[in-house]
Amino acid sequence: MKILVINSGSSSLKYQFFNMPATDPLTTGLVERIGLPGSTVTNHGEALKEVLNALSAKGIIHGPDDVDLVGHRVVHGGEKFCRATEITPEVKEQIKALFSLAPLHNQVSYTCIEVAEHTFPKAKQVAVFDTAFHHTLPDYAYRYAIPKSYYEDYGVRVYGFHGTSHKNVSKQAMAYLGNPDARLITLHLGNGCSVAAVKAGKSIETSMGFGPLSGLVMGTRSGDIDPSVVFHLIDQEQFTVAQVSNLLNKGAGLLGMAGSNDLRDVHKLADQGSKEAALALKLYAYRIKKFIGAYAAVLNGIDAVVFTGGVGENDRVMRAMVCDALEYLGIAFDEEQNKVAGGQIFEVNQPNAKVKILVAKTNEELEIANECFALFQPDLSH
């Protein structure tokens, strides 16, 4: 089955092309700066045409009808979608109804779905939702301590995000450990950051909530902040709701503290003597450590902590900062392993440590392809 996986952002479109059941992609690609000044690609429709041209130029397909299935990453599935779902007119309407919960992300996904339907008219279209993996949270983890009517009438609850990534690396970790019942803390660290507590392959707690703002310090997002700050800025300082939203989502985090949302730049600034950059690094690591401690309690112990995402996979200094002084949990970091180890999944813990510290390369596109293939496998026998 020839599957094109589309992982779209507000100004980018990542893709991988699979001929499943083979799990190695035939090709991968990225279209960047969509709609930004100076870019020749003004919208996601043009981006998908570039993808089609690239696949044809490489001889992977001879035309759009060679694509059997297009898998779309959709950030928010609300309570309706807990698994990969074939896209129908009704499903599209339900995705559209969730725009208010993820205005930036779901609108882009919706656009890509409509463009893909036109570009690949014979292909089945499938949505894989970032929130789906966290549907296994128990009610005492996903409900907020407010009247039930707000949950029932307005959908106010914890949804969680980065689920496709957390699912992918937790599967890798369970296979690596040879333990399908493993208790894992998965750390997805990139421009957006989240933590999940995963027990026997199921998410039972996660740091992002109703939206992707809560939890860890991120590139431009504040993470957890006392709601009283919001009330104060609006009531006492005459901020508008839009100004507060812009501050916490786009002007906070590493960017707000250190002047850059790229952790590599923040390290450089700290090395050059910036006290605020050094503080940003400490705060970033400290927040992660707080969640590790909390989730160790939720899981009643840990078998492994798993780092993934652009920061988790590549930032050796941050991994060391996070794992410092956690011996009470059985976490013993190995500085030398951290410097030299590499591969799809590898350890950076001391040899006899009770808890494994793993670094795993996340592959959301492969996870999406697997879920799409599994959805239609029964059709292949007929």
Short mmCIF file of C-alpha atoms in Angstrom, two decimals:
data_model
loop_
_atom_site.label_atom_id
_atom_site.label_comp_id
_atom_site.label_asym_id
_atom_site.label_seq_id
_atom_site.Cartn_x
_atom_site.Cartn_y
_atom_site.Cartn_z
CA MET A 1 0.00 0.00 0.00
CA LYS A 2 1.51 3.33 -1.09
CA ILE A 3 1.01 5.82 1.72
CA LEU A 4 1.89 9.52 1.68
CA VAL A 5 2.11 10.97 5.20
CA ILE A 6 1.65 14.71 5.62
CA ASN A 7 2.73 16.43 8.83
CA SER A 8 1.76 20.06 8.36
CA GLY A 9 2.57 23.10 10.43
CA SER A 10 1.49 26.71 10.06
CA SER A 11 4.39 27.47 7.69
CA SER A 12 5.86 24.05 6.90
CA LEU A 13 4.91 20.67 5.49
CA LYS A 14 6.92 17.53 6.28
CA TYR A 15 6.21 14.37 4.36
CA GLN A 16 7.30 10.75 4.05
CA PHE A 17 6.27 8.22 1.43
CA PHE A 18 5.93 4.51 2.30
CA ASN A 19 5.17 1.35 0.36
CA MET A 20 3.84 -0.63 3.30
CA PRO A 21 4.21 -3.07 4.95
CA ALA A 22 7.83 -1.93 4.47
CA THR A 23 8.59 0.60 7.21
CA ASP A 24 11.53 2.37 5.58
CA PRO A 25 10.29 5.43 3.69
CA LEU A 26 10.98 5.58 -0.02
CA THR A 27 11.56 9.30 0.36
CA THR A 28 11.21 12.12 2.86
CA GLY A 29 10.96 15.85 2.40
CA LEU A 30 10.16 19.23 3.84
CA VAL A 31 8.59 22.34 2.34
CA GLU A 32 9.43 25.35 4.51
CA ARG A 33 8.51 29.03 4.84
CA ILE A 34 5.03 28.54 3.36
CA GLY A 35 3.33 31.92 3.05
CA LEU A 36 6.24 33.81 4.62
CA PRO A 37 7.83 36.91 3.05
CA GLY A 38 10.25 36.06 0.26
CA SER A 39 8.96 32.49 -0.16
CA THR A 40 7.90 31.20 -3.58
CA VAL A 41 5.37 28.88 -1.89
CA THR A 42 2.43 31.01 -0.83
CA ASN A 43 0.05 28.33 0.53
CA HIS A 44 -0.26 24.66 1.45
CA GLY A 45 -1.90 23.88 -1.88
CA GLU A 46 1.26 24.92 -3.69
CA ALA A 47 3.32 22.99 -1.14
CA LEU A 48 1.41 19.77 -1.93
CA LYS A 49 1.96 20.34 -5.63
CA GLU A 50 5.69 20.53 -4.88
CA VAL A 51 5.42 17.23 -3.03
CA LEU A 52 3.63 15.63 -6.00
CA ASN A 53 6.28 16.97 -8.40
CA ALA A 54 9.09 15.68 -6.17
CA LEU A 55 7.56 12.19 -5.95
CA SER A 56 7.10 12.10 -9.73
CA ALA A 57 10.59 13.44 -10.46
CA LYS A 58 12.13 10.69 -8.31
CA GLY A 59 10.11 8.03 -10.13
CA ILE A 60 8.37 6.94 -6.95
CA ILE A 61 4.98 7.53 -8.51
CA HIS A 62 3.92 8.14 -12.11
CA GLY A 63 0.95 10.28 -11.20
CA PRO A 64 -1.44 11.17 -8.38
CA ASP A 65 -3.48 7.98 -8.90
CA ASP A 66 -0.49 5.90 -7.72
CA VAL A 67 -1.08 7.09 -4.14
CA ASP A 68 -3.37 4.68 -2.28
CA LEU A 69 -3.72 6.60 0.95
CA VAL A 70 -2.84 10.00 2.41
CA GLY A 71 -2.33 10.15 6.18
CA HIS A 72 -2.73 13.53 7.86
CA ARG A 73 -1.50 14.55 11.28
CA VAL A 74 -4.36 16.46 12.94
CA VAL A 75 -3.49 18.05 16.26
CA HIS A 76 -6.87 18.14 18.01
CA GLY A 77 -9.46 15.39 17.88
CA GLY A 78 -11.46 16.45 20.92
CA GLU A 79 -13.34 13.61 22.59
CA LYS A 80 -14.74 12.21 19.35
CA PHE A 81 -11.57 10.73 17.85
CA CYS A 82 -9.47 8.22 19.76
CA ARG A 83 -7.94 6.36 16.78
CA ALA A 84 -6.99 6.80 13.13
CA THR A 85 -10.14 7.66 11.18
CA GLU A 86 -11.01 7.64 7.49
CA ILE A 87 -11.94 11.16 6.47
CA THR A 88 -15.54 11.60 5.31
CA PRO A 89 -17.57 14.80 4.90
CA GLU A 90 -18.91 14.23 8.43
CA VAL A 91 -15.39 13.82 9.87
CA LYS A 92 -14.30 17.02 8.13
CA GLU A 93 -17.17 18.89 9.73
CA GLN A 94 -16.17 17.55 13.15
CA ILE A 95 -12.55 18.62 12.61
CA LYS A 96 -13.85 22.04 11.58
CA ALA A 97 -15.93 22.23 14.77
CA LEU A 98 -12.70 21.84 16.76
CA PHE A 99 -11.04 24.93 15.20
CA SER A 100 -11.65 26.91 18.39
CA LEU A 101 -9.65 24.39 20.46
CA ALA A 102 -6.63 24.48 18.12
CA PRO A 103 -7.09 27.46 15.80
CA LEU A 104 -3.61 27.48 14.27
CA HIS A 105 -3.12 23.75 13.87
CA ASN A 106 -6.50 22.30 12.95
CA GLN A 107 -7.21 24.92 10.29
CA VAL A 108 -3.94 24.08 8.52
CA SER A 109 -4.69 20.35 8.71
CA TYR A 110 -8.18 20.96 7.33
CA THR A 111 -6.74 22.93 4.42
CA CYS A 112 -4.25 20.15 3.67
CA ILE A 113 -7.03 17.55 3.75
CA GLU A 114 -9.09 19.53 1.21
CA VAL A 115 -6.08 20.12 -1.03
CA ALA A 116 -5.03 16.44 -0.80
CA GLU A 117 -8.56 15.33 -1.75
CA HIS A 118 -8.23 17.42 -4.90
CA THR A 119 -4.58 16.52 -5.61
CA PHE A 120 -4.98 12.76 -5.00
CA PRO A 121 -8.63 12.14 -5.92
CA LYS A 122 -8.48 8.31 -5.85
CA ALA A 123 -6.61 8.03 -2.54
CA LYS A 124 -8.27 7.34 0.79
CA GLN A 125 -7.70 10.20 3.26
CA VAL A 126 -7.03 9.35 6.93
CA ALA A 127 -6.70 11.57 9.98
CA VAL A 128 -4.39 10.60 12.86
CA PHE A 129 -4.95 12.78 15.92
CA ASP A 130 -2.28 14.00 18.34
CA THR A 131 -4.80 13.84 21.18
CA ALA A 132 -5.81 10.21 20.53
CA PHE A 133 -2.99 8.55 22.52
CA HIS A 134 -4.08 10.38 25.67
CA HIS A 135 -7.67 9.09 25.56
CA THR A 136 -6.60 6.45 28.08
CA LEU A 137 -6.16 9.06 30.84
CA PRO A 138 -8.39 8.22 33.83
CA ASP A 139 -11.14 10.71 34.67
CA TYR A 140 -9.31 11.98 37.76
CA ALA A 141 -6.40 12.92 35.46
CA TYR A 142 -8.35 14.54 32.63
CA ARG A 143 -11.04 16.40 34.60
CA TYR A 144 -10.46 19.84 36.10
CA ALA A 145 -11.81 20.75 39.55
CA ILE A 146 -14.64 22.90 38.21
CA PRO A 147 -18.37 22.10 37.88
CA LYS A 148 -19.14 19.17 35.60
CA SER A 149 -21.26 21.36 33.35
CA TYR A 150 -18.14 23.08 31.98
CA TYR A 151 -16.86 19.69 30.87
CA GLU A 152 -20.20 18.57 29.43
CA ASP A 153 -21.21 21.85 27.78
CA TYR A 154 -17.87 23.29 26.67
CA GLY A 155 -15.51 20.30 26.56
CA VAL A 156 -13.19 21.75 29.21
CA ARG A 157 -10.85 18.90 30.14
CA VAL A 158 -7.27 17.70 29.64
CA TYR A 159 -6.73 16.47 26.08
CA GLY A 160 -2.94 16.27 25.88
CA PHE A 161 -0.82 16.66 22.75
CA HIS A 162 2.27 15.24 21.00
CA GLY A 163 0.49 11.90 21.40
CA THR A 164 1.81 10.44 18.14
CA SER A 165 5.39 11.10 19.28
CA HIS A 166 4.83 9.81 22.82
CA LYS A 167 3.25 6.65 21.40
CA ASN A 168 6.09 6.08 18.94
CA VAL A 169 8.94 6.40 21.44
CA SER A 170 7.14 4.46 24.17
CA LYS A 171 6.77 1.54 21.71
CA GLN A 172 10.48 1.80 20.92
CA ALA A 173 11.35 1.85 24.62
CA MET A 174 9.15 -1.14 25.50
CA ALA A 175 10.74 -3.14 22.67
CA TYR A 176 14.24 -2.09 23.72
CA LEU A 177 13.58 -3.05 27.35
CA GLY A 178 11.77 -6.24 26.36
CA ASN A 179 9.05 -5.23 28.78
CA PRO A 180 5.49 -4.62 27.51
CA ASP A 181 4.46 -3.52 31.04
CA ALA A 182 7.19 -0.87 31.35
CA ARG A 183 6.58 2.30 33.36
CA LEU A 184 7.92 5.13 31.23
CA ILE A 185 8.28 8.89 31.45
CA THR A 186 8.53 10.17 27.88
CA LEU A 187 9.91 13.68 27.33
CA HIS A 188 9.08 15.28 23.99
CA LEU A 189 11.34 18.34 23.92
CA GLY A 190 11.34 20.66 20.93
CA ASN A 191 9.88 24.11 20.28
CA GLY A 192 6.81 22.62 21.93
CA CYS A 193 7.46 20.41 24.97
CA SER A 194 5.42 17.86 26.87
CA VAL A 195 5.80 14.95 29.28
CA ALA A 196 3.74 11.79 29.44
CA ALA A 197 3.50 9.00 32.02
CA VAL A 198 3.06 5.77 30.06
CA LYS A 199 2.22 2.44 31.71
CA ALA A 200 2.11 -0.74 29.62
CA GLY A 201 1.82 1.33 26.45
CA LYS A 202 -1.01 3.54 27.69
CA SER A 203 -0.84 7.22 28.57
CA ILE A 204 -2.08 7.81 32.11
CA GLU A 205 -0.93 11.42 32.63
CA THR A 206 0.45 14.24 30.50
CA SER A 207 1.60 17.81 30.99
CA MET A 208 -0.31 19.62 28.22
CA GLY A 209 -3.99 20.08 28.98
CA PHE A 210 -6.98 21.75 27.35
CA GLY A 211 -4.57 23.41 24.92
CA PRO A 212 -0.83 23.10 24.24
CA LEU A 213 0.17 25.92 26.62
CA SER A 214 0.47 24.19 30.00
CA GLY A 215 3.30 22.19 31.53
CA LEU A 216 6.93 22.65 30.55
CA VAL A 217 8.79 25.78 29.48
CA MET A 218 8.82 25.87 25.65
CA GLY A 219 10.32 27.88 22.82
CA THR A 220 7.75 30.69 22.93
CA ARG A 221 5.17 29.34 25.41
CA SER A 222 5.26 29.92 29.16
CA GLY A 223 4.14 26.49 30.31
CA ASP A 224 2.49 26.39 33.74
CA ILE A 225 1.69 29.83 35.16
CA ASP A 226 -0.58 30.91 38.00
CA PRO A 227 -3.95 31.93 36.45
CA SER A 228 -3.88 34.91 38.85
CA VAL A 229 -1.22 36.43 36.58
CA VAL A 230 -3.76 36.47 33.75
CA PHE A 231 -6.41 38.10 35.95
CA HIS A 232 -3.89 40.68 37.17
CA LEU A 233 -2.73 41.67 33.68
CA ILE A 234 -6.34 42.04 32.47
CA ASP A 235 -7.88 43.66 35.57
CA GLN A 236 -5.03 45.77 36.88
CA GLU A 237 -2.82 46.47 33.86
CA GLN A 238 -5.62 46.73 31.26
CA PHE A 239 -4.21 44.05 28.98
CA THR A 240 -6.67 42.69 26.43
CA VAL A 241 -7.34 38.95 26.29
CA ALA A 242 -5.57 38.89 22.90
CA GLN A 243 -2.48 40.56 24.39
CA VAL A 244 -2.27 38.03 27.22
CA SER A 245 -2.76 35.14 24.81
CA ASN A 246 -0.05 36.50 22.53
CA LEU A 247 2.32 36.96 25.48
CA LEU A 248 1.90 33.45 26.89
CA ASN A 249 1.82 31.64 23.53
CA LYS A 250 4.22 33.63 21.39
CA GLY A 251 6.27 35.94 23.62
CA ALA A 252 7.14 33.79 26.63
CA GLY A 253 9.25 30.68 27.26
CA LEU A 254 12.87 30.76 26.12
CA LEU A 255 12.13 33.64 23.73
CA GLY A 256 10.64 35.79 26.48
CA MET A 257 13.40 35.08 28.97
CA ALA A 258 16.52 34.83 26.83
CA GLY A 259 15.59 36.48 23.53
CA SER A 260 15.60 33.32 21.38
CA ASN A 261 13.31 30.31 21.12
CA ASP A 262 16.21 28.15 19.89
CA LEU A 263 17.90 26.36 22.79
CA ARG A 264 21.20 26.34 20.88
CA ASP A 265 21.19 30.14 20.88
CA VAL A 266 20.27 30.21 24.57
CA HIS A 267 23.28 28.03 25.41
CA LYS A 268 25.54 30.41 23.45
CA LEU A 269 24.10 33.44 25.22
CA ALA A 270 24.61 31.79 28.60
CA ASP A 271 28.22 30.94 27.67
CA GLN A 272 28.73 34.58 26.74
CA GLY A 273 27.64 35.65 30.23
CA SER A 274 23.91 36.34 29.90
CA LYS A 275 22.43 35.77 33.35
CA GLU A 276 18.88 35.67 31.99
CA ALA A 277 19.86 32.99 29.45
CA ALA A 278 21.54 30.95 32.19
CA LEU A 279 18.40 31.30 34.31
CA ALA A 280 16.23 30.23 31.37
CA LEU A 281 18.27 27.02 31.04
CA LYS A 282 17.96 26.28 34.75
CA LEU A 283 14.22 26.96 34.74
CA TYR A 284 13.75 24.79 31.65
CA ALA A 285 15.55 21.84 33.25
CA TYR A 286 13.98 22.42 36.69
CA ARG A 287 10.46 22.26 35.30
CA ILE A 288 11.23 18.92 33.61
CA LYS A 289 12.67 17.54 36.86
CA LYS A 290 9.52 18.53 38.74
CA PHE A 291 7.42 16.52 36.29
CA ILE A 292 9.75 13.52 36.48
CA GLY A 293 9.29 13.48 40.27
CA ALA A 294 5.53 13.86 40.00
CA TYR A 295 5.15 11.18 37.33
CA ALA A 296 7.35 8.76 39.25
CA ALA A 297 4.69 8.99 41.96
CA VAL A 298 1.86 8.56 39.41
CA LEU A 299 3.54 5.44 37.99
CA ASN A 300 4.65 4.06 41.37
CA GLY A 301 8.21 3.83 40.06
CA ILE A 302 10.02 4.15 36.73
CA ASP A 303 11.66 1.67 34.40
CA ALA A 304 12.94 4.31 31.98
CA VAL A 305 12.99 8.01 31.19
CA VAL A 306 12.90 8.60 27.43
CA PHE A 307 14.21 11.78 25.79
CA THR A 308 12.98 12.63 22.29
CA GLY A 309 12.27 15.60 20.00
CA GLY A 310 14.84 18.01 18.59
CA VAL A 311 16.13 19.02 22.02
CA GLY A 312 15.78 15.64 23.70
CA GLU A 313 17.64 13.85 20.91
CA ASN A 314 20.43 16.38 20.37
CA ASP A 315 21.05 18.56 23.43
CA ARG A 316 23.53 16.62 25.58
CA VAL A 317 23.95 19.49 28.05
CA MET A 318 20.22 19.74 28.73
CA ARG A 319 19.94 15.96 29.20
CA ALA A 320 22.67 16.19 31.84
CA MET A 321 20.99 19.14 33.58
CA VAL A 322 17.66 17.33 33.72
CA CYS A 323 19.13 14.10 35.12
CA ASP A 324 21.40 15.75 37.71
CA ALA A 325 20.64 14.87 41.36
CA LEU A 326 17.86 12.35 40.70
CA GLU A 327 19.65 9.42 42.34
CA TYR A 328 16.81 8.97 44.84
CA LEU A 329 14.68 7.75 41.91
CA GLY A 330 17.32 5.29 40.75
CA ILE A 331 18.45 7.60 37.93
CA ALA A 332 22.24 7.56 37.45
CA PHE A 333 23.46 9.59 34.48
CA ASP A 334 26.62 8.59 32.55
CA GLU A 335 28.44 11.66 31.22
CA GLU A 336 30.71 9.65 28.93
CA GLN A 337 27.87 7.67 27.38
CA ASN A 338 26.01 10.95 26.89
CA LYS A 339 28.91 12.29 24.83
CA VAL A 340 29.50 9.31 22.54
CA ALA A 341 26.34 7.17 22.32
CA GLY A 342 24.13 7.32 19.25
CA GLY A 343 21.63 5.42 17.12
CA GLN A 344 17.87 5.06 16.82
CA ILE A 345 17.61 4.38 20.56
CA PHE A 346 20.44 4.34 23.10
CA GLU A 347 21.24 4.55 26.81
CA VAL A 348 22.93 7.40 28.67
CA ASN A 349 22.67 5.84 32.13
CA GLN A 350 25.38 4.15 34.19
CA PRO A 351 25.64 0.38 33.56
CA ASN A 352 24.04 -0.83 36.81
CA ALA A 353 21.46 1.94 37.13
CA LYS A 354 18.02 0.92 38.32
CA VAL A 355 16.34 3.22 35.78
CA LYS A 356 17.30 3.38 32.11
CA ILE A 357 17.80 6.82 30.57
CA LEU A 358 17.01 6.38 26.90
CA VAL A 359 17.32 8.69 23.92
CA ALA A 360 14.99 7.72 21.06
CA LYS A 361 14.50 9.35 17.68
CA THR A 362 10.81 10.00 17.29
CA ASN A 363 9.18 9.21 13.97
CA GLU A 364 5.67 10.63 13.90
CA GLU A 365 5.35 10.01 10.18
CA LEU A 366 6.07 6.27 10.54
CA GLU A 367 3.58 6.07 13.42
CA ILE A 368 0.94 7.75 11.24
CA ALA A 369 1.72 5.38 8.36
CA ASN A 370 1.44 2.34 10.64
CA GLU A 371 -1.93 3.48 11.97
CA CYS A 372 -3.22 4.16 8.46
CA PHE A 373 -2.03 0.77 7.21
CA ALA A 374 -3.58 -1.03 10.19
CA LEU A 375 -6.90 0.69 9.51
CA PHE A 376 -7.12 -0.79 6.01
CA GLN A 377 -5.24 -4.07 6.39
CA PRO A 378 -8.47 -6.13 6.37
CA ASP A 379 -9.23 -4.74 2.90
CA LEU A 380 -6.02 -6.24 1.52
CA SER A 381 -7.25 -9.82 1.87
CA HIS A 382 -10.34 -9.25 -0.30
#
